[in-house]
Amino acid sequence: MMTDAAALAGRHLDLASAPFTLPRSRVLVFRAEHGNGVRVHTSEYERRLSECRVLDALIVVDASGEALAVTDVHPARVTFGAAAATLTFADPSTLSLGGEPGSRVRLRRPDGSVEEHPLGDGLRLRIDADRTVTVEPGDHAAAIAATEAIWDDWFAKCPSVRDDLQEMTAFCWWVLGANIVELPSLGDARAIVPSKIGYVGLWQWDAYFIAVGLRHGHPELAREQLDIAFRFPQPDGQLPDVVHELGVLATSDDLPESDRANLRRAGSQIADPSAPVPLTKPPLAAWALRKVLEAEDAPDYARRQLTRIVRSQDWWFAGSDLDHDGMPEYGHPYSSGLDDSPIFDGPLPTAAPDLGAYLVRQDVELVDLLTRYEPDADVSRLRERAESTQERLLRMWDPDLGRFLAYGGGEPQLSDTVVGLMPLLTGTLPAPIAEALRQAVDDPERFALPWGLPTVAASDPDFSDERMWRGPAWVNTSMLVAEGLEASGYPERARELREQTVALVIHGGGPHEYFNPHTGRKARTATTAFGWSAALFIDLAVQLS
């Protein structure tokens, strides 16, 4: 029998924002765009959903020839009509159908051809790597039982939280399971991708946030996410932006030409795209590792990962301090995680207060972790580097404007953005500066919007409540600011922001990529069933419970 958590999650499986899928599968089932039935796609790296069509329509008809509507969706099955037929998985690449006597399935392929098959005791639709479908008999009852067992095992690990947060926690736990894919080039590696709709790879930053939420029910899989993110350092220690089935994305040379052309057209002052620029993500590796180890200690694992994180941290200072002033910069917007932020409208490289804060925090985390797991290690250089980085970070404070500024190519970038709040994460700001940032969080003209903390202050001319990283609320930045408030001596304000963030996800209908902070709804271009939003909702729900 399916667990209660699975039933709660099923309330949100609308086959539009949340497709029917299976852990480790690349197959996605959506409602048909017109009429009854469903459509089937695959999930592939750097390919749009429209490019990955398997079946444009899969329609179940009863013995009288009437097309049956989808009447119910649970994690293990899609039901047509009054339980006249069901759809499930026989294995990660094979769908299974079964129905009442006389029922049939009508398949319309992308080439326009249509065929019908009787369902009988069961029918398997095997989907090959080239998206061709082979129809063959199958044991549908066995397929249902096997799929239920997979989801039963997954939902058995779902964290128990406060009653008002349990339904969304169950759905978010489904999102994490649904977003598991296999990376065959890495053996049996299981990567939880940001979304099977358009983001099929393991992005470094996403892996950190996903692991932080996943640790509450599946610490082993949480450790695996970090292990994949750390597994392919460059010779100088830099960690790649993305690990995917075809390799890694570590420099701009690894980008498709179309991406480089898009960046040129976007108007940001990007460096010559023909010159390789390192691509990575902000240094929150030690922060994520510490949180994952809090859930379940793993000393040998910790020591192995710490070696890689120390090298990565050293790379920031040796390889990404591009003006040699002691404060590393972002050499490319991708490396910030906030690609479209207005702080990158000026010239590159960009020195940003969020990066300074992350670097301070990472060295402090490394000192604590090494003291615990490598007690003979000399951590004095890390402690001293954290102190010197904090001094340089404080030079980015503009006392006249009352906020931290980013600097693009040495020029101040005046946009009032969420990156200016991240120095709270150090927990060691001078009291007047910390208080000024707390006041900014509470200012309804800037960051205290009805449904969340915007990524650009509402009073800033660059603000847009719909445009990615230029105003919408994101779960990860809200979570980080809340953690910064707590670290800086404002625990009650931190709790209020956490409560607002979980309320946003519930009000918005699910863990979307980003939200309009005025309406609390999904921003128009945001992806749905987004991995880090789901994981961090779970983490916040556990904290608040």
PDB file of N, CA, C and O in Angstrom, residues 74 139 174 205 295 298 334 483 512:
ATOM      1  N   HIS A  74      -1.162   9.397  -8.977  1.00  0.00           N
ATOM      2  CA  HIS A  74      -0.376   9.111  -7.777  1.00  0.00           C
ATOM      3  C   HIS A  74       1.056   8.869  -8.229  1.00  0.00           C
ATOM      4  O   HIS A  74       1.312   8.625  -9.413  1.00  0.00           O
ATOM      5  N   ASP A 139       3.520  -7.768 -18.028  1.00  0.00           N
ATOM      6  CA  ASP A 139       2.757  -8.081 -16.821  1.00  0.00           C
ATOM      7  C   ASP A 139       2.491  -6.771 -16.077  1.00  0.00           C
ATOM      8  O   ASP A 139       3.336  -6.292 -15.323  1.00  0.00           O
ATOM      9  N   TRP A 174       8.814  14.138  -3.052  1.00  0.00           N
ATOM     10  CA  TRP A 174       8.580  13.526  -4.355  1.00  0.00           C
ATOM     11  C   TRP A 174       9.455  14.185  -5.419  1.00  0.00           C
ATOM     12  O   TRP A 174      10.041  13.496  -6.264  1.00  0.00           O
ATOM     13  N   TRP A 205      26.306  24.263  -7.387  1.00  0.00           N
ATOM     14  CA  TRP A 205      25.555  24.967  -6.348  1.00  0.00           C
ATOM     15  C   TRP A 205      24.271  24.228  -6.008  1.00  0.00           C
ATOM     16  O   TRP A 205      23.906  24.077  -4.846  1.00  0.00           O
ATOM     17  N   ALA A 295      23.895  15.327   9.883  1.00  0.00           N
ATOM     18  CA  ALA A 295      22.818  14.338   9.830  1.00  0.00           C
ATOM     19  C   ALA A 295      23.337  12.931  10.069  1.00  0.00           C
ATOM     20  O   ALA A 295      22.661  12.110  10.696  1.00  0.00           O
ATOM     21  N   ALA A 298      30.475  10.718   8.827  1.00  0.00           N
ATOM     22  CA  ALA A 298      31.187   9.822   7.911  1.00  0.00           C
ATOM     23  C   ALA A 298      32.629  10.311   7.825  1.00  0.00           C
ATOM     24  O   ALA A 298      33.004  11.011   6.880  1.00  0.00           O
ATOM     25  N   TYR A 334      28.068  33.218 -14.833  1.00  0.00           N
ATOM     26  CA  TYR A 334      27.668  31.855 -14.486  1.00  0.00           C
ATOM     27  C   TYR A 334      28.251  31.421 -13.144  1.00  0.00           C
ATOM     28  O   TYR A 334      27.634  30.658 -12.407  1.00  0.00           O
ATOM     29  N   GLU A 483      19.759  32.632   7.331  1.00  0.00           N
ATOM     30  CA  GLU A 483      20.880  32.092   8.092  1.00  0.00           C
ATOM     31  C   GLU A 483      21.840  33.202   8.498  1.00  0.00           C
ATOM     32  O   GLU A 483      22.399  33.189   9.606  1.00  0.00           O
ATOM     33  N   HIS A 512       8.699  26.066  -7.042  1.00  0.00           N
ATOM     34  CA  HIS A 512       9.110  26.573  -8.348  1.00  0.00           C
ATOM     35  C   HIS A 512      10.530  27.137  -8.272  1.00  0.00           C
ATOM     36  O   HIS A 512      11.088  27.346  -7.197  1.00  0.00           O
TER      37      HIS A 512
END
